[in-house]
Tab-separated table of C-alpha atoms and ligand atoms in Angstrom:
chain	number	residue	atom	x	y	z
U	1	UNK	CA	92.035	112.403	113.947
U	2	UNK	CA	90.993	114.241	116.841
U	3	UNK	CA	87.337	112.571	118.006
U	4	UNK	CA	84.995	114.590	120.127
U	5	UNK	CA	85.315	112.214	123.298
U	6	UNK	CA	88.445	111.072	125.020
U	7	UNK	CA	89.139	108.020	127.694
U	8	UNK	CA	88.262	109.501	131.470
U	9	UNK	CA	91.622	110.814	133.182
U	10	UNK	CA	92.908	107.133	134.975
U	11	UNK	CA	91.946	105.509	132.872
U	12	UNK	CA	93.418	103.401	129.272
U	13	UNK	CA	92.184	100.907	126.995
U	14	UNK	CA	94.112	98.074	125.987
U	15	UNK	CA	94.442	97.771	122.529
U	16	UNK	CA	94.507	94.930	120.264
U	17	UNK	CA	98.259	95.746	119.969
U	18	UNK	CA	98.582	94.781	123.929
U	19	UNK	CA	95.608	93.002	124.757
U	20	UNK	CA	97.392	89.571	123.917
U	21	UNK	CA	99.572	90.565	126.615
U	22	UNK	CA	96.688	90.575	129.284
U	23	UNK	CA	95.508	87.587	127.713
U	24	UNK	CA	99.117	86.344	128.386
U	25	UNK	CA	99.199	86.809	132.059
U	26	UNK	CA	95.433	86.456	132.252
U	27	UNK	CA	95.785	82.552	130.840
U	28	UNK	CA	98.669	81.710	133.157
U	29	UNK	CA	97.164	83.225	136.019
U	30	UNK	CA	93.854	80.594	135.344
U	31	UNK	CA	97.224	77.962	134.918
U	32	UNK	CA	98.023	78.911	138.862
U	33	UNK	CA	94.970	78.811	140.064
U	34	UNK	CA	93.579	75.893	138.567
U	35	UNK	CA	97.067	73.935	139.806
U	36	UNK	CA	96.600	75.007	142.860
U	37	UNK	CA	92.098	73.803	142.728
U	38	UNK	CA	90.661	76.947	142.664
U	39	UNK	CA	87.477	78.149	141.296
U	40	UNK	CA	86.982	81.426	139.098
U	41	UNK	CA	84.265	83.755	140.860
U	42	UNK	CA	82.448	86.964	138.986
U	43	UNK	CA	80.637	89.365	141.163
U	44	UNK	CA	79.459	92.503	139.911
U	45	UNK	CA	81.109	95.502	138.768
U	46	UNK	CA	79.197	97.911	141.295
U	47	UNK	CA	77.802	96.872	144.819
U	48	UNK	CA	76.083	98.633	147.931
U	49	UNK	CA	78.340	101.581	148.707
U	50	UNK	CA	77.726	99.669	152.737
U	51	UNK	CA	79.278	96.766	151.693
U	52	UNK	CA	82.854	98.582	151.637
U	53	UNK	CA	82.253	101.073	154.650
U	54	UNK	CA	81.562	98.265	156.890
U	55	UNK	CA	84.328	95.950	155.662
U	56	UNK	CA	87.189	98.133	153.756
U	57	UNK	CA	86.709	100.833	157.080
U	58	UNK	CA	85.244	104.163	156.774
U	59	UNK	CA	88.728	105.232	158.326
U	60	UNK	CA	90.615	104.291	155.031
U	61	UNK	CA	91.919	105.732	152.171
U	62	UNK	CA	89.681	103.796	150.098
U	63	UNK	CA	85.736	104.735	151.628
U	64	UNK	CA	86.990	108.257	152.201
U	65	UNK	CA	88.742	109.118	149.372
U	66	UNK	CA	88.430	107.161	146.069
U	67	UNK	CA	84.692	105.477	145.759
U	68	UNK	CA	83.076	106.425	143.114
U	69	UNK	CA	79.543	106.394	144.514
U	70	UNK	CA	76.212	106.898	142.787
U	71	UNK	CA	72.717	106.856	143.387
U	72	UNK	CA	70.535	104.335	141.007
U	73	UNK	CA	67.115	106.008	139.852
U	74	UNK	CA	65.440	104.675	143.086
U	75	UNK	CA	67.580	106.741	145.321
U	76	UNK	CA	70.068	103.768	145.925
U	77	UNK	CA	73.524	104.436	146.998
U	78	UNK	CA	76.264	101.981	144.791
U	79	UNK	CA	80.309	102.145	144.339
U	80	UNK	CA	82.064	101.150	141.701
U	81	UNK	CA	83.613	97.729	143.069
U	82	UNK	CA	86.873	99.601	144.650
U	83	UNK	CA	88.996	95.492	145.798
U	84	UNK	CA	87.457	92.424	145.440
U	85	UNK	CA	88.173	90.463	148.695
U	86	UNK	CA	84.428	92.586	150.197
U	87	UNK	CA	82.204	91.088	146.651
U	88	UNK	CA	83.486	87.633	147.124
U	89	UNK	CA	82.797	87.332	151.105
U	90	UNK	CA	78.988	88.849	149.998
U	91	UNK	CA	78.170	86.060	147.781
U	92	UNK	CA	80.169	83.313	150.042
U	93	UNK	CA	77.446	84.638	152.683
U	94	UNK	CA	75.044	85.037	150.707
U	95	UNK	CA	74.791	81.997	148.434
U	96	UNK	CA	75.865	80.035	151.470
U	97	UNK	CA	78.811	78.407	149.542
U	98	UNK	CA	79.728	76.717	152.729
U	99	UNK	CA	77.532	74.312	151.305
U	100	UNK	CA	78.938	73.561	148.627
U	101	UNK	CA	81.786	71.645	147.567
U	102	UNK	CA	85.077	72.719	146.276
U	103	UNK	CA	83.643	76.347	146.865
U	104	UNK	CA	86.210	77.930	150.142
U	105	UNK	CA	89.290	78.534	147.260
U	106	UNK	CA	88.239	81.301	144.959
U	107	UNK	CA	90.004	83.477	142.706
U	108	UNK	CA	89.110	86.380	140.249
U	109	UNK	CA	90.343	88.776	137.262
U	110	UNK	CA	88.394	92.080	137.545
U	111	UNK	CA	88.765	95.730	137.250
U	112	UNK	CA	88.094	98.102	140.572
U	113	UNK	CA	87.927	101.330	140.882
U	114	UNK	CA	89.413	104.134	142.768
U	115	UNK	CA	89.366	107.639	142.330
U	116	UNK	CA	93.408	108.239	143.248
U	117	UNK	CA	95.900	110.833	141.637
U	118	UNK	CA	96.761	109.280	138.536
U	119	UNK	CA	100.086	108.340	138.207
U	120	UNK	CA	102.804	106.094	136.964
U	121	UNK	CA	101.200	102.717	137.609
U	122	UNK	CA	98.346	103.718	139.607
U	123	UNK	CA	95.330	104.318	137.848
U	124	UNK	CA	91.026	104.387	138.864
U	125	UNK	CA	90.283	101.962	136.547
U	126	UNK	CA	92.586	99.049	136.852
U	127	UNK	CA	92.899	95.067	137.075
U	128	UNK	CA	93.489	92.887	139.643
U	129	UNK	CA	93.927	89.030	139.668
U	130	UNK	CA	92.945	87.835	143.379
U	131	UNK	CA	92.189	84.560	145.104
U	132	UNK	CA	90.475	83.869	148.662
U	133	UNK	CA	90.693	80.992	150.526
U	134	UNK	CA	88.092	80.580	152.659
U	135	UNK	CA	87.072	78.758	156.067
U	136	UNK	CA	90.340	77.955	158.080
U	137	UNK	CA	93.167	79.916	160.399
U	138	UNK	CA	95.503	77.115	159.822
U	139	UNK	CA	98.887	78.848	159.584
U	140	UNK	CA	99.590	75.583	156.085
U	141	UNK	CA	96.634	78.412	154.277
U	142	UNK	CA	98.594	81.503	154.262
U	143	UNK	CA	102.113	79.702	153.174
U	144	UNK	CA	100.259	78.162	150.579
U	145	UNK	CA	98.249	81.661	149.363
U	146	UNK	CA	101.816	82.771	149.259
U	147	UNK	CA	103.146	80.162	147.323
U	148	UNK	CA	100.329	80.372	144.875
U	149	UNK	CA	101.686	84.589	144.732
U	150	UNK	CA	105.502	83.451	144.125
U	151	UNK	CA	104.742	80.606	141.932
U	152	UNK	CA	102.730	82.793	139.761
U	153	UNK	CA	105.365	85.428	139.446
U	154	UNK	CA	107.918	83.354	139.300
U	155	UNK	CA	106.485	81.122	136.163
U	156	UNK	CA	105.594	84.643	134.717
U	157	UNK	CA	109.460	84.507	134.208
U	158	UNK	CA	110.535	87.814	137.063
U	159	UNK	CA	113.728	87.830	139.067
U	160	UNK	CA	113.587	91.603	140.595
U	161	UNK	CA	110.409	90.769	143.155
U	162	UNK	CA	110.954	90.289	146.700
U	163	UNK	CA	108.840	88.983	149.389
U	164	UNK	CA	107.964	90.771	152.846
U	165	UNK	CA	105.597	89.263	155.549
U	166	UNK	CA	104.418	91.046	159.082
U	167	UNK	CA	102.008	89.801	160.896
U	168	UNK	CA	99.773	92.376	162.304
U	169	UNK	CA	97.395	90.674	165.016
U	170	UNK	CA	94.688	89.939	166.019
U	171	UNK	CA	91.636	93.119	167.605
U	172	UNK	CA	93.055	91.555	171.038
U	173	UNK	CA	97.035	92.694	170.254
U	174	UNK	CA	96.068	95.652	168.377
U	175	UNK	CA	94.452	97.264	171.390
U	176	UNK	CA	98.281	97.768	173.538
U	177	UNK	CA	99.741	97.958	170.037
U	178	UNK	CA	97.702	100.802	168.640
U	179	UNK	CA	98.385	102.620	172.189
U	180	UNK	CA	101.724	102.534	171.914
U	181	UNK	CA	101.213	103.553	168.283
U	182	UNK	CA	99.897	106.305	169.393
U	183	UNK	CA	102.173	107.807	171.627
U	184	UNK	CA	105.176	107.205	169.939
U	185	UNK	CA	103.541	109.793	167.220
U	186	UNK	CA	102.214	111.753	169.267
U	187	UNK	CA	105.236	113.763	170.251
U	188	UNK	CA	105.932	114.373	166.399
U	189	UNK	CA	102.536	115.360	165.260
U	190	UNK	CA	103.168	118.443	164.086
U	191	UNK	CA	105.867	117.000	161.865
U	192	UNK	CA	103.707	114.309	160.340
U	193	UNK	CA	101.827	114.933	156.664
U	194	UNK	CA	97.308	115.907	156.950
U	195	UNK	CA	96.409	112.478	155.733
U	196	UNK	CA	98.707	111.111	159.340
U	197	UNK	CA	97.367	113.527	161.603
U	198	UNK	CA	94.184	112.403	161.132
U	199	UNK	CA	94.375	109.030	161.099
U	200	UNK	CA	96.485	109.028	164.149
U	201	UNK	CA	94.188	108.489	166.627
U	202	UNK	CA	91.639	106.641	164.527
U	203	UNK	CA	93.904	104.292	162.907
U	204	UNK	CA	97.410	104.516	163.845
U	205	UNK	CA	98.810	101.719	161.921
U	206	UNK	CA	98.346	103.783	158.468
U	207	UNK	CA	100.916	105.997	159.792
U	208	UNK	CA	103.003	103.103	159.390
U	209	UNK	CA	102.578	102.635	155.732
U	210	UNK	CA	102.765	106.511	154.159
U	211	UNK	CA	104.763	106.635	151.516
U	212	UNK	CA	105.626	111.316	152.813
U	213	UNK	CA	109.248	110.967	153.411
U	214	UNK	CA	108.604	112.768	156.615
U	215	UNK	CA	106.289	110.959	157.870
U	216	UNK	CA	108.542	107.354	156.635
U	217	UNK	CA	111.241	108.887	158.598
U	218	UNK	CA	109.585	108.988	161.538
U	219	UNK	CA	108.070	105.464	161.894
U	220	UNK	CA	111.605	104.080	161.274
U	221	UNK	CA	111.875	104.084	164.662
U	222	UNK	CA	107.973	103.614	165.571
U	223	UNK	CA	107.303	100.506	167.839
U	224	UNK	CA	107.634	97.404	165.497
U	225	UNK	CA	103.306	94.922	166.266
U	226	UNK	CA	105.961	92.052	166.600
U	227	UNK	CA	106.185	92.602	170.050
U	228	UNK	CA	103.046	93.376	171.050
U	229	UNK	CA	101.567	89.564	169.204
U	230	UNK	CA	99.932	87.198	171.775
U	231	UNK	CA	100.510	83.742	171.630
U	232	UNK	CA	98.478	82.403	169.367
U	233	UNK	CA	99.569	85.060	166.975
U	234	UNK	CA	102.853	85.042	167.322
U	235	UNK	CA	102.613	81.279	166.545
U	236	UNK	CA	100.652	81.629	163.819
U	237	UNK	CA	103.655	83.974	162.226
U	238	UNK	CA	105.939	81.557	163.319
U	239	UNK	CA	104.458	78.286	161.765
U	240	UNK	CA	103.691	80.429	158.331
U	241	UNK	CA	107.290	81.310	157.998
U	242	UNK	CA	108.264	77.585	158.966
U	243	UNK	CA	106.247	76.544	156.345
U	244	UNK	CA	107.488	78.578	153.573
U	245	UNK	CA	110.969	78.413	154.279
U	246	UNK	CA	110.048	74.977	153.661
U	247	UNK	CA	108.935	75.406	150.117
U	248	UNK	CA	111.845	77.103	149.991
U	249	UNK	CA	109.971	81.191	149.501
U	250	UNK	CA	112.457	83.601	149.857
U	251	UNK	CA	111.074	85.527	152.530
U	252	UNK	CA	112.015	88.915	154.889
U	253	UNK	CA	110.282	89.822	157.369
U	254	UNK	CA	109.395	93.375	157.868
U	255	UNK	CA	107.149	95.226	160.886
U	256	UNK	CA	106.045	97.617	158.449
U	257	UNK	CA	103.740	96.099	156.145
U	258	UNK	CA	100.286	96.993	157.913
U	259	UNK	CA	97.942	96.959	154.445
U	260	UNK	CA	95.964	99.627	153.581
U	261	UNK	CA	92.389	98.236	154.509
U	262	UNK	CA	90.978	97.893	158.006
U	263	UNK	CA	90.021	93.901	157.261
U	264	UNK	CA	93.062	92.118	157.758
U	265	UNK	CA	94.412	90.570	160.506
U	266	UNK	CA	97.697	88.401	161.705
U	267	UNK	CA	99.308	87.834	158.397
U	268	UNK	CA	100.270	90.465	155.885
U	269	UNK	CA	102.197	90.263	152.878
U	270	UNK	CA	103.112	92.092	150.402
U	271	UNK	CA	105.311	91.435	146.328
U	272	UNK	CA	107.337	94.105	145.868
U	273	UNK	CA	109.370	95.308	142.282
U	274	UNK	CA	112.085	97.790	143.251
U	275	UNK	CA	112.119	99.025	140.106
U	276	UNK	CA	108.966	100.330	139.630
U	277	UNK	CA	109.202	103.748	141.666
U	278	UNK	CA	107.031	104.959	144.132
U	279	UNK	CA	104.358	102.131	142.789
U	280	UNK	CA	106.285	99.245	143.612
U	281	UNK	CA	103.866	96.628	145.304
U	282	UNK	CA	102.704	93.562	142.105
U	283	UNK	CA	100.661	92.157	144.745
U	284	UNK	CA	99.517	92.462	148.093
U	285	UNK	CA	97.002	90.193	150.867
U	286	UNK	CA	96.207	89.064	154.179
U	287	UNK	CA	94.751	86.827	156.386
U	288	UNK	CA	91.048	88.329	157.392
U	289	UNK	CA	89.686	86.288	159.991
U	290	UNK	CA	86.917	89.023	161.080
U	291	UNK	CA	85.241	90.245	157.842
U	292	UNK	CA	83.318	87.153	157.552
U	293	UNK	CA	80.760	88.427	160.945
U	294	UNK	CA	81.606	91.768	160.217
U	295	UNK	CA	78.708	91.184	157.370
U	296	UNK	CA	76.515	89.387	158.700
U	297	UNK	CA	78.183	86.116	158.050
U	298	UNK	CA	80.083	83.226	160.393
U	299	UNK	CA	82.779	83.290	162.002
U	300	UNK	CA	84.408	81.861	159.091
U	301	UNK	CA	88.312	82.589	158.687
U	302	UNK	CA	90.360	83.557	154.925
U	303	UNK	CA	93.172	84.425	153.948
U	304	UNK	CA	93.835	85.903	150.569
U	305	UNK	CA	95.912	88.538	147.867
U	306	UNK	CA	95.204	90.516	144.992
U	307	UNK	CA	97.383	91.953	142.586
U	308	UNK	CA	97.396	95.137	139.697
U	309	UNK	CA	97.680	93.556	136.529
U	310	UNK	CA	98.883	96.671	135.286
U	311	UNK	CA	102.232	97.045	137.652
U	312	UNK	CA	102.739	93.233	136.513
U	313	UNK	CA	103.591	93.761	132.489
U	314	UNK	CA	105.169	96.929	133.664
U	315	UNK	CA	107.567	94.844	135.605
U	316	UNK	CA	107.470	91.962	133.002
U	317	UNK	CA	108.662	94.792	130.406
U	318	UNK	CA	111.411	96.646	132.216
U	319	UNK	CA	112.624	93.104	132.481
U	320	UNK	CA	112.334	92.144	128.712
U	321	UNK	CA	110.422	89.107	129.374
U	322	UNK	CA	108.453	87.466	126.555
U	323	UNK	CA	104.314	87.368	126.997
U	324	UNK	CA	104.241	84.549	124.346
U	325	UNK	CA	103.131	85.245	120.750
U	326	UNK	CA	101.327	88.240	119.378
U	327	UNK	CA	97.797	86.261	117.423
U	328	UNK	CA	98.361	86.022	113.993
U	329	UNK	CA	96.423	83.367	111.486
U	330	UNK	CA	98.085	80.336	110.273
U	331	UNK	CA	96.653	80.810	106.577
U	332	UNK	CA	96.199	84.098	104.865
U	333	UNK	CA	94.032	83.419	101.250
U	334	UNK	CA	94.740	85.316	98.197
U	335	UNK	CA	92.512	85.454	95.336
U	336	UNK	CA	92.923	86.794	91.491
U	337	UNK	CA	90.070	87.312	89.495
U	338	UNK	CA	85.618	87.468	90.518
U	339	UNK	CA	85.665	82.937	90.354
U	340	UNK	CA	88.199	82.804	92.864
U	341	UNK	CA	87.216	85.674	95.225
U	342	UNK	CA	83.843	83.555	95.164
U	343	UNK	CA	85.793	80.495	95.961
U	344	UNK	CA	88.080	82.068	98.775
U	345	UNK	CA	84.623	82.174	100.609
U	346	UNK	CA	84.010	78.891	100.595
U	347	UNK	CA	87.608	77.531	101.268
U	348	UNK	CA	88.099	80.083	104.170
U	349	UNK	CA	85.077	78.962	105.570
U	350	UNK	CA	86.207	75.552	105.348
U	351	UNK	CA	89.345	76.081	107.011
U	352	UNK	CA	87.799	77.978	110.035
U	353	UNK	CA	85.739	74.809	110.577
U	354	UNK	CA	89.091	73.235	110.437
U	355	UNK	CA	90.422	75.007	113.285
U	356	UNK	CA	92.942	76.708	111.005
U	357	UNK	CA	92.882	79.900	111.541
U	358	UNK	CA	92.155	81.884	107.925
U	359	UNK	CA	92.123	85.254	107.013
U	360	UNK	CA	91.646	87.062	103.625
U	361	UNK	CA	90.453	90.310	101.914
U	362	UNK	CA	87.817	90.278	100.362
U	363	UNK	CA	88.038	94.003	98.918
U	364	UNK	CA	91.850	93.726	97.912
U	365	UNK	CA	91.828	92.733	94.203
U	366	UNK	CA	95.485	93.266	92.868
U	367	UNK	CA	98.322	90.673	94.068
U	368	UNK	CA	100.147	92.825	94.897
U	369	UNK	CA	97.763	94.435	97.699
U	370	UNK	CA	96.547	91.561	98.470
U	371	UNK	CA	100.358	90.112	99.252
U	372	UNK	CA	101.121	93.250	101.618
U	373	UNK	CA	97.988	92.556	103.624
U	374	UNK	CA	99.242	89.066	103.508
U	375	UNK	CA	102.124	89.845	104.519
U	376	UNK	CA	100.934	92.106	107.292
U	377	UNK	CA	99.009	89.642	109.052
U	378	UNK	CA	101.650	87.517	110.246
U	379	UNK	CA	100.014	84.747	108.508
U	380	UNK	CA	102.522	81.438	108.526
U	381	UNK	CA	100.975	80.938	105.271
U	382	UNK	CA	99.792	82.847	102.181
U	383	UNK	CA	97.009	80.732	100.052
U	384	UNK	CA	97.188	81.553	96.020
U	385	UNK	CA	94.334	80.992	94.273
U	386	UNK	CA	94.389	81.850	90.495
U	387	UNK	CA	92.598	80.544	87.295
U	388	UNK	CA	95.114	78.292	87.251
U	389	UNK	CA	94.714	76.265	89.995
U	390	UNK	CA	91.546	77.273	90.420
U	391	UNK	CA	91.133	74.694	87.261
U	392	UNK	CA	93.274	71.981	88.104
U	393	UNK	CA	91.521	72.079	91.898
U	394	UNK	CA	95.057	73.061	93.403
U	395	UNK	CA	96.158	75.734	95.751
U	396	UNK	CA	99.452	77.694	95.463
U	397	UNK	CA	101.640	77.545	99.044
U	398	UNK	CA	103.860	80.234	100.039
U	399	UNK	CA	105.574	79.735	103.361
U	400	UNK	CA	105.806	83.501	104.603
U	401	UNK	CA	109.000	83.444	106.470
U	402	UNK	CA	111.236	81.342	103.916
U	403	UNK	CA	109.074	82.976	100.526
U	404	UNK	CA	109.387	79.154	99.193
U	405	UNK	CA	106.056	77.551	97.371
U	406	UNK	CA	104.743	74.975	95.625
U	407	UNK	CA	101.296	73.791	93.889
U	408	UNK	CA	99.673	70.752	95.734
U	409	UNK	CA	96.212	69.813	95.819
U	410	UNK	CA	93.260	71.345	97.410
U	411	UNK	CA	91.971	68.041	98.657
U	412	UNK	CA	95.687	67.965	100.601
U	413	UNK	CA	95.363	71.831	102.433
U	414	UNK	CA	94.353	70.568	105.563
U	415	UNK	CA	96.187	68.664	106.907
U	416	UNK	CA	99.419	70.297	104.404
U	417	UNK	CA	98.933	72.762	107.353
U	418	UNK	CA	98.016	70.930	110.342
U	419	UNK	CA	101.055	68.677	110.072
U	420	UNK	CA	103.344	71.660	109.033
U	421	UNK	CA	104.939	69.481	106.200
U	422	UNK	CA	104.752	71.270	103.388
U	423	UNK	CA	107.548	73.899	102.507
S	501	AMP	P1	95.173	96.525	147.389
S	501	AMP	O1	93.594	96.080	147.201
S	501	AMP	O2	95.167	98.476	147.631
S	501	AMP	O3	95.965	95.878	148.481
S	501	AMP	O4	96.293	96.422	146.543
S	501	AMP	C1	96.955	95.177	146.127
S	501	AMP	C2	97.096	95.532	144.557
S	501	AMP	O5	96.611	96.041	143.727
S	501	AMP	C3	98.628	96.633	143.966
S	501	AMP	O6	99.491	95.802	144.563
S	501	AMP	C4	98.416	97.032	143.315
S	501	AMP	O7	99.671	95.911	142.207
S	501	AMP	C5	97.715	97.051	142.763
S	501	AMP	N1	96.884	98.315	142.674
S	501	AMP	C6	96.412	99.375	143.753
S	501	AMP	N2	95.590	100.423	143.558
S	501	AMP	C7	95.609	100.144	142.382
S	501	AMP	C8	95.649	101.655	141.311
S	501	AMP	N3	94.999	102.768	141.595
S	501	AMP	N4	96.424	101.214	139.597
S	501	AMP	C9	96.774	100.310	139.543
S	501	AMP	N5	97.157	98.811	140.422
S	501	AMP	C10	96.764	98.915	141.943
């Protein structure tokens, strides 16, 4: 049956048959975040659009083409959040989180919105898991944040991923580098795609990141940022690499990684899964030492990453990995006759109070229909209540896997299910 409305293009429903995968991944991410002593921060889905225009950058694709902007009834200009870092920084400054204990290591799991051309692994509403480590320039934190991303992917069981890192320097190194890039790409200006021709003067580093084959080819021989790093940035990058090596985290240096957002400085990194096709970045991040000041805060260095949930699920499915068990009840109550039906209400309630996940079907009457429902529910045990059981204060318990069954006193039921000592 086709309804009158459809899900908006580029968005999708997470259906009950899929949602347990999301729960599995978010739970694993929370475990890792807590292992590293990160705390969750939850910010609104929309913010003043100026926040992103200032931070992500007026020349970035996100701000130029992809933001969902709207005015509220009072004419204030808002945007659906296209990324998670700027809101976290906004909140950190607004709430003076530097004064609070345990507020410098933050994580989030949240939907993001970008008006982009939908394709496999690219949506208009997508979910990101991310972390921000705020307040230090120490390269040990760069290594820690990268290690966190690595351990997360590894713990999910992913095999086919690689880590690429780069340093994009600071504004000091960028001046000369941008000049060199403009000079290099200008020779090929006519061959660059339209977007890159536009970017060339304003944001030449983004040309390095373009996915259009001709631009990619031209970018292959472009000057490398690594040759333009000043001493501080070079030392910083060397230390990050040394710490990663000490933690046995394999990586390659890829001077083409620039990231699409304007606020990055120094370390930039991506986790890639080459089985995913064009949208192969599962997680990306970097340092953003200038962002706090840009948004009116104190000079506060920071580093973080964000990864896409959809691409993670695709990667895990490609590798045939497990998302844990689909949720199912432990017990399903089958009641035969009016009296048993009525009694089943309190039995189900009692079992749930005992933390035993239980279901039943109040409207189905025949044994056959109820047994079918029990089977479909994937319950471990079926509990059958009929006249005989009611009379003798017992219940018949059936193991749905083995088919074995026996009649036991009701008084021992809870313990028996909890200890699984029965059939
Ligand atoms: P970014 O915020 O652009 O650095 O992206 C970080 C991560 O979010 C990427 O590595 C992707 O995994 C994911 N991502 C970004 N844009 C999308 C999108 N439109 N649809 C799905 N995932 C995305």
